[in-house]
Coordinates of C-alpha atoms in Angstrom, one line a residue:
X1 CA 0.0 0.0 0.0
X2 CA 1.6 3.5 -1.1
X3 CA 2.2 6.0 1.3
X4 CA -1.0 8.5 0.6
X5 CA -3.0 5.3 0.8
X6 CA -2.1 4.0 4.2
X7 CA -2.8 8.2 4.8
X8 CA -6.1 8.0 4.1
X9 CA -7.4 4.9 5.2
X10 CA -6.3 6.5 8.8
X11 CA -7.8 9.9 7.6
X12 CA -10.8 8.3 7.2
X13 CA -10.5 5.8 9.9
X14 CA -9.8 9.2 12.1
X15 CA -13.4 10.4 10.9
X16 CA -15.6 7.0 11.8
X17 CA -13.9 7.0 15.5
X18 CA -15.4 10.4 15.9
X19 CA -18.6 9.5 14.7
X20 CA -18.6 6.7 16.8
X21 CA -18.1 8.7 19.8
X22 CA -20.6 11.1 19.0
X23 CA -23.2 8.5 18.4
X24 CA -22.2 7.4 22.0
X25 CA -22.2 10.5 23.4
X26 CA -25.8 11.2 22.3
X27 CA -27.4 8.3 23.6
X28 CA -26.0 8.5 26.7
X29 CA -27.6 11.9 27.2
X30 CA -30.9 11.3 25.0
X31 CA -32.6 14.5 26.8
X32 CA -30.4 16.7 25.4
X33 CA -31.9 19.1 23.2
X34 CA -29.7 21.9 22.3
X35 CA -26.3 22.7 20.3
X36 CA -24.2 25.4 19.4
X37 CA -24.4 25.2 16.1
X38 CA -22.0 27.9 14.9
X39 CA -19.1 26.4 17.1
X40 CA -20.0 22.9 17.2
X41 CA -19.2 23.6 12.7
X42 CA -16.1 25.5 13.1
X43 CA -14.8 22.6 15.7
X44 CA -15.7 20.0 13.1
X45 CA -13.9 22.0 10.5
X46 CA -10.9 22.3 12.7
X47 CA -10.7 19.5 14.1
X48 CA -12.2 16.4 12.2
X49 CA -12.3 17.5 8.7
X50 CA -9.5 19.2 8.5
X51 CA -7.9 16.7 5.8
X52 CA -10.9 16.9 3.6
X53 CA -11.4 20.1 3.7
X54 CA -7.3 20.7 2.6
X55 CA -7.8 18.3 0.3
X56 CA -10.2 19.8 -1.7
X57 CA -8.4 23.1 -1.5
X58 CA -5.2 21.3 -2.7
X59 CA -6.0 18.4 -4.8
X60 CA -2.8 16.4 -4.0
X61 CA -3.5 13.2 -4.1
X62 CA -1.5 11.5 -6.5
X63 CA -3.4 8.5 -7.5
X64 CA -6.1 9.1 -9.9
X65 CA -7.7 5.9 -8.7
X66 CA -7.8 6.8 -5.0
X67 CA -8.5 10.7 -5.7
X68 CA -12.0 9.0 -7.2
X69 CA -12.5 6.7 -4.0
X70 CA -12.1 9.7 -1.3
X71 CA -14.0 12.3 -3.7
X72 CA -17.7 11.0 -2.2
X73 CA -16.4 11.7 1.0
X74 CA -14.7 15.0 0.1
X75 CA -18.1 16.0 -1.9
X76 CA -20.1 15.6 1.2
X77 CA -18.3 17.8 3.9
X78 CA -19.5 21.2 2.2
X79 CA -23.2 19.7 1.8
X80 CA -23.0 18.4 5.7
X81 CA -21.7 21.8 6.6
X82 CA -24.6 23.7 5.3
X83 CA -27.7 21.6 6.7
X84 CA -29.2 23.0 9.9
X85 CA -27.4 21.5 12.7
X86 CA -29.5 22.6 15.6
X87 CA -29.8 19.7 17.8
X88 CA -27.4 16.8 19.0
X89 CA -29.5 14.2 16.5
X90 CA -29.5 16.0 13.6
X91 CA -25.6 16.2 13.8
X92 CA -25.2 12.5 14.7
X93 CA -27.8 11.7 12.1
X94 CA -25.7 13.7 9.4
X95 CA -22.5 12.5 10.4
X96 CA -23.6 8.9 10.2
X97 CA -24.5 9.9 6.4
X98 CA -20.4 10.6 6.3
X99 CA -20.1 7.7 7.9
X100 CA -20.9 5.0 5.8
X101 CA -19.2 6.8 3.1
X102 CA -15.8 6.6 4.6
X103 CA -16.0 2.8 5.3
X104 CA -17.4 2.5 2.0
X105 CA -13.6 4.0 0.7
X106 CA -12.1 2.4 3.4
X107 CA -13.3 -1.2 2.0
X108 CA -12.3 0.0 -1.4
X109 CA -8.8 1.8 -0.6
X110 CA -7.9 -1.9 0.9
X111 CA -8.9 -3.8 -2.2
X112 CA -7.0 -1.5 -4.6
X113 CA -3.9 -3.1 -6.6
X114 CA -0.9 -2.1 -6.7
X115 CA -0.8 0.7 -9.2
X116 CA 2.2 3.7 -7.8
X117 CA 3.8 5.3 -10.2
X118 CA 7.8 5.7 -10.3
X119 CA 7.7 9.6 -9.6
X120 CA 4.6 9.1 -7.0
X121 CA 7.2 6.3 -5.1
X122 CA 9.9 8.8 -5.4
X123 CA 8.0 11.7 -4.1
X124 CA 6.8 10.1 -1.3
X125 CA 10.4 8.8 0.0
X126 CA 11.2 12.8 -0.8
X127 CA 8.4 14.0 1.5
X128 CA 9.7 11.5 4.2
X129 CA 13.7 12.2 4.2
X130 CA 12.8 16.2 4.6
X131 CA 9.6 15.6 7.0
X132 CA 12.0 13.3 9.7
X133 CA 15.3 15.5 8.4
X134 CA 13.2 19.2 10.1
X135 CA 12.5 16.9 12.8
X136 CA 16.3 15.9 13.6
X137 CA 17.6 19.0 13.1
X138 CA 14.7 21.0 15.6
X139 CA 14.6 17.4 18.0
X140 CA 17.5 19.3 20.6
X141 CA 15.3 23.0 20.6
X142 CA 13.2 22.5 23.2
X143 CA 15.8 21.3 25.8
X144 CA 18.4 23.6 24.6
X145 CA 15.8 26.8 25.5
X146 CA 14.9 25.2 29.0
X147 CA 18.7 25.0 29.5
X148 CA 19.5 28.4 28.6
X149 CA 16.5 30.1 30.4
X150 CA 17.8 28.0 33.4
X151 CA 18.1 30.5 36.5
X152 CA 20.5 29.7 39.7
X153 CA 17.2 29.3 41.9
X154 CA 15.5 26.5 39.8
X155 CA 18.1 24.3 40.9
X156 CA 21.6 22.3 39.0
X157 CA 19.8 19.1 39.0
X158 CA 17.5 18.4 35.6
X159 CA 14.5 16.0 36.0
X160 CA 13.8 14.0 33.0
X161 CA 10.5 12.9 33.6
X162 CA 9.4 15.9 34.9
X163 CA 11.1 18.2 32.7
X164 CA 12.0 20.7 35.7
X165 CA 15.1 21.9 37.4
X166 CA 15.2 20.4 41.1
X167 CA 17.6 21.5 43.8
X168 CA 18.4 18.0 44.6
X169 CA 20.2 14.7 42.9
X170 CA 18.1 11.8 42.8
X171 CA 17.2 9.0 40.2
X172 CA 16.1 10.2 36.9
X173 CA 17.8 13.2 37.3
X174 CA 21.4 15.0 35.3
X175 CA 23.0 17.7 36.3
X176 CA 22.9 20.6 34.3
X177 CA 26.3 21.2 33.5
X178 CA 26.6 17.5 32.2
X179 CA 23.7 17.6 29.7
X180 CA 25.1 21.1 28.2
X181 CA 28.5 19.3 27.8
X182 CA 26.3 16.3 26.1
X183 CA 24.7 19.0 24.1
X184 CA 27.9 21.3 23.5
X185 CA 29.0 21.1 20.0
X186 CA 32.3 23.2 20.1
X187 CA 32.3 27.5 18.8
X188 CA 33.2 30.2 16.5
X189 CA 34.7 33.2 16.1
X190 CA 36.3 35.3 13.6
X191 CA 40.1 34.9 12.4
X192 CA 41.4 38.0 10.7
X193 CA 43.1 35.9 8.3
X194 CA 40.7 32.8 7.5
X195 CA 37.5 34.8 8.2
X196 CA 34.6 32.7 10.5
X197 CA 36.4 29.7 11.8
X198 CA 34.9 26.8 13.8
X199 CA 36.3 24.2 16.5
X200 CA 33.9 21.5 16.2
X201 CA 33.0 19.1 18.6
X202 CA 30.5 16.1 18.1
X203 CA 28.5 16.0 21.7
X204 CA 26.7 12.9 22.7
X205 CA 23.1 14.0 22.1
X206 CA 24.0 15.8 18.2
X207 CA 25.4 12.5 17.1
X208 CA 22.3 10.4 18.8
X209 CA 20.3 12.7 17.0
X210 CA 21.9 12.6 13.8
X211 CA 23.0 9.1 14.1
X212 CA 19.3 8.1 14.3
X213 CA 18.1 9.9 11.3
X214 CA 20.7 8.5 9.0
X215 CA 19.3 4.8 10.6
X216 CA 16.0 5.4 9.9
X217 CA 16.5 7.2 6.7
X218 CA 18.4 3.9 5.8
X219 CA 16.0 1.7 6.9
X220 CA 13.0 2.8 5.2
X221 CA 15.0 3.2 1.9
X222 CA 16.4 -0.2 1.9
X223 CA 13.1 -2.0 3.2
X224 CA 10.5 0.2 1.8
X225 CA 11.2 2.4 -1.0
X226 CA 13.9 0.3 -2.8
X227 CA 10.8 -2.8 -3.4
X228 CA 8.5 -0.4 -4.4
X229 CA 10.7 1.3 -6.9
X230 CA 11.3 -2.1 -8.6
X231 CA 7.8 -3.3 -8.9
X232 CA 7.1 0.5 -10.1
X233 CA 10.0 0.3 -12.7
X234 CA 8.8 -3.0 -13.8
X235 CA 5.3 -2.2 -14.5
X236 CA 6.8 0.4 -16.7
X237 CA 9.5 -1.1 -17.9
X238 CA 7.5 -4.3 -18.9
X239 CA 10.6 -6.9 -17.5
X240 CA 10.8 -7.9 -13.6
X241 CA 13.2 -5.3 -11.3
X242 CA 14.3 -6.9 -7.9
X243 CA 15.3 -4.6 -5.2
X244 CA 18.9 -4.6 -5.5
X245 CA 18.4 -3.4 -9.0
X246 CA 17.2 -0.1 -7.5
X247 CA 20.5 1.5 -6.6
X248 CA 21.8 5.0 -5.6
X249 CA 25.6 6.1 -4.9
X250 CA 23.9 9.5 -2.5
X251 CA 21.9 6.3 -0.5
X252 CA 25.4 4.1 -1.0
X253 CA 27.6 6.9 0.7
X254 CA 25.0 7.7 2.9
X255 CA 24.6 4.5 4.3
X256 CA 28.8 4.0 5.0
X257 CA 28.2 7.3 7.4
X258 CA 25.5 5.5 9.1
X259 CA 27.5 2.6 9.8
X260 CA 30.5 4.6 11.0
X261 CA 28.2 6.1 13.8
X262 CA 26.7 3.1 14.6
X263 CA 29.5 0.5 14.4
X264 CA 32.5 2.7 14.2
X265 CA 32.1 4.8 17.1
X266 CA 31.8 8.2 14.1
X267 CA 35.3 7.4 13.4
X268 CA 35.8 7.4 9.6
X269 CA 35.9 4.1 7.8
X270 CA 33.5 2.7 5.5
X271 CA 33.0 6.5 4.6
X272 CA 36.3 6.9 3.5
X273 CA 35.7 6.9 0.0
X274 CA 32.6 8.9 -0.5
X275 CA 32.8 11.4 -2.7
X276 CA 29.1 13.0 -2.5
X277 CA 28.8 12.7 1.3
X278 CA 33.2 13.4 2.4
X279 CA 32.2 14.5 6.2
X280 CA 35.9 13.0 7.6
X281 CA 37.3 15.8 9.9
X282 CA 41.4 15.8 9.9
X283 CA 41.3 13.7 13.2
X284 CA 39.5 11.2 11.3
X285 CA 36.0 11.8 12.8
X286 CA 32.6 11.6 11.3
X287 CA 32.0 15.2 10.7
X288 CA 28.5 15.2 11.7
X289 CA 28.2 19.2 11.4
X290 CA 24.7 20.7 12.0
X291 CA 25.8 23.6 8.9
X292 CA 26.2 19.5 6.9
X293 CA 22.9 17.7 8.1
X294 CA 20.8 21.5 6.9
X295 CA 22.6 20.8 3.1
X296 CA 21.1 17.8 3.3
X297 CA 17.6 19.3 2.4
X298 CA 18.7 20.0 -1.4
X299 CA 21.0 16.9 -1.8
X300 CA 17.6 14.0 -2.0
X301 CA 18.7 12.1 -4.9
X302 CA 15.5 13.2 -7.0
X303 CA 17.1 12.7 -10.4
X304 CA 19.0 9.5 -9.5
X305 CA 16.6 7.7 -8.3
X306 CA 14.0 8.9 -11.6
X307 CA 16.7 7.2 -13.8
X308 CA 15.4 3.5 -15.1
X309 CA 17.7 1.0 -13.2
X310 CA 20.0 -1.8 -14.9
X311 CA 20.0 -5.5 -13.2
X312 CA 22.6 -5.8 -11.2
X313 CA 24.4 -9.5 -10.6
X314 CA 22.2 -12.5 -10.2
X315 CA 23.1 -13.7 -6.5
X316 CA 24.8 -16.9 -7.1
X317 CA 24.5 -18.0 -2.6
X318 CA 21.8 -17.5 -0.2
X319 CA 21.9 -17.1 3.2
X320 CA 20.3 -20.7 4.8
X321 CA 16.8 -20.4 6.8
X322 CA 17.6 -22.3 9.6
X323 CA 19.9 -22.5 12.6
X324 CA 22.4 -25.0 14.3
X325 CA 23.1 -27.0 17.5
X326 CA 25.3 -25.1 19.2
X327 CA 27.3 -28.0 19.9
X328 CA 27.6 -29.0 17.0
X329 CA 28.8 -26.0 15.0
X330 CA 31.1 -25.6 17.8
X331 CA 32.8 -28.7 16.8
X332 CA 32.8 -28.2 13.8
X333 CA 34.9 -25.0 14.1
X334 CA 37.4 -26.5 16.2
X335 CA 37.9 -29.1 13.8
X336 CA 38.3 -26.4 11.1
X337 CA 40.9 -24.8 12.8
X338 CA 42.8 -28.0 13.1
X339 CA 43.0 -28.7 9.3
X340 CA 43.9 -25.2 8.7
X341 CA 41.0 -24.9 6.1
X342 CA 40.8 -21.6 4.2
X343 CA 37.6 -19.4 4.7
X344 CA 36.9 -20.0 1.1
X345 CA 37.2 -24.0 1.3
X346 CA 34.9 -23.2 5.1
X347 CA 32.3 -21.9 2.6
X348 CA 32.4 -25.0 0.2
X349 CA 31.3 -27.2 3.5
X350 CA 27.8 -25.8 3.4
X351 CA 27.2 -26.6 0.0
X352 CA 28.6 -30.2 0.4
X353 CA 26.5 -30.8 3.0
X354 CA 23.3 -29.6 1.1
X355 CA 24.4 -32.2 -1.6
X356 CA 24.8 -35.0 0.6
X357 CA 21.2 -34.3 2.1
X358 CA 19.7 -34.0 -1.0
X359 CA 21.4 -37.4 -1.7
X360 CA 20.2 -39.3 1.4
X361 CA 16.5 -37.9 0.0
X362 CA 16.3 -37.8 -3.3
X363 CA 13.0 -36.9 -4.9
X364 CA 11.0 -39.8 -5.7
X365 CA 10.7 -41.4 -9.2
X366 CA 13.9 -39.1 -9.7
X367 CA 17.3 -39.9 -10.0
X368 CA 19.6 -38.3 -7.1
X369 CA 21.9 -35.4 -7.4
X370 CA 25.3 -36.2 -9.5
X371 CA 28.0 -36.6 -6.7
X372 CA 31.0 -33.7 -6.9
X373 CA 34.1 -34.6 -7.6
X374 CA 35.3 -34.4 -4.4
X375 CA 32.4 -36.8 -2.5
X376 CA 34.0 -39.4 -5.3

């Protein structure tokens, strides 16, 4: 299901909880006679159909196919809106009309096939890396004001839970002047000679912050995007696309940084060779720069990823589905060690193996598997 799908099924499963609880609402109070009409609209508006209402301002739905599934619904917020709305049954008796309209989409968003354009895939991977990129580089604000409009009566001692200075250690709580030096990122100033210079330091809670971003961004690209750009590409390209087809050197590069933070402790290693993304500081760092995350904004790999792909290698092993007695692997390795074996003759045990198994249980009416040369 494409992103903007999965959006409004939940827009629309948003609007049939609220019906629900106004349907509930009434009958528990049955006497009730009265509403405000005028606010009880402009609440609605604001506050329940609020996506609708944009959407019919903005027509952004990408799908053509799904525009026509939500446009019932969409048609029938102005004509709700202007009926007389004067007591608590009218409203629930109106919404209801809503109502069965949105699981009537609902039904037919989850039954739609699989139709997403290339462009609408790589839009919506675009509208994700710079949604969750403002949200990195802002994530730090909030504590970094409380910090700095700290005053010497509120205490040393920050409570986490709480979110308040106390006067007092106790668990759950960091001392001020530690979480500025987890938050302190180094400073500038002005060099006659080199102009605005910078000692950078990489704090604790910029690199967590960071760190996670390029994970996630990661993630989502290699388990969610990369698919859906193959079966997209080979709808259009009329011959079948697997997901390592779907390749970028900006995601390649990117991904090298991420596992230098993660695995390398932000020293430089993997990343040594990027080209796009070279963020090694001369004392071999991860140069995980807030003035280098904000560039990342205009550096989404837009035309890149619009390019038709080219297979790639067929994979000529596979990782095996199972796991081993302890035990017994253990033995196996120490026997391994003894005979000196090379870690490319190691690899040639699993396949041996497979083709003695398959030997012992052969598929009936079929002759076995030839033997290799070396069983003979």
């Amino acid at each position: 299901m494409s992103d903007e799908s999965e959006l409004w099924r939940h827009n629309l499963g948003q609007l049939r909880f609220f019906v629900e609880l106004a349907r509930e609402n009434v009958e528990a109070v049955p006497a009730s006679k009265g509403l405000a009409e005028k606010s009880t609209k402009e609440t609605l508006r604001q506050a329940v159909f609020h996506h609708l209402l944009e959407e019919r301002q903005r027509k952004a739905i990408y799908s053509p196919q799904l525009s026509a599934i939500i446009k019932p619904v969409l048609d029938a917020v102005p004509v709700f809106l202007d009926k007389p709305l004067t007591t608590p049954q009218l409203l629930v008796q109106a919404l209801d009309e809503i109502d069965v309209l949105a699981g009537e989409a609902i039904e037919s968003i989850d039954n739609m096939p699989d139709e997403e354009e290339v462009e609408q895939v790589v839009e919506a991977f675009e509208t994700r890396y710079l949604a969750t990129l403002a949200t990195a580089l802002s994530a730090h604000f909030t504590l970094a004001q409380k910090l700095a409009s700290r005053k010497p009566t509120d205490g040393e001692y920050f409570d986490v839970g709480r979110y308040v200075f106390a006067r007092h250690p106790a668990p759950g709580r960091v001392h001020s002047t530690d979480l500025n030096y987890a938050m302190d990122s180094g400073s500038g100033s002005i060099s006659i000679k080199r102009g605005l210079v910078s000692y950078e330091r990489f704090p604790p809670i910029q690199i967590m912050t960071y760190g996670q971003w390029f994970a996630y961004i990661h993630a989502i690209w290699d388990e969610w995007y990369r698919p859906r750009l193959a079966a997209a590409y080979s709808r259009r390209l009329g011959e079948d696309y697997l997901k390592n087809d779907i390749k970028s050197a900006f995601m390649g590069e990117l991904n090298k940084i991420r596992n230098d933070v993660i695995h390398n402790r932000s020293r430089v290693k993997q990343s040594a060779t990027n080209k796009i993304l070279d963020w090694a500081t001369d004392d071999g760092l991860v140069g995980m720069t807030t003035e280098r995350m904000v560039e990342l904004r205009t550096m989404f790999p837009r035309e890149e990823l619009l390019t038709p792909p080219s297979h790639g290698a067929v994979p000529t092993a596979k990782s095996l589905p199972w796991t081993g007695d302890v035990q017994l692997i253990d033995s196996v390795q120490r026997r391994l060690a003894e005979l000196g074996m090379t870690k490319r003759q190691q690899k040639e045990i699993g396949d041996e193996m497979l083709r003695l198994w398959l030997a012992e249980n052969p598929t009936p009416d079929k002759p076995a598997p030839a033997s290799s040369e070396h069983e003979k």
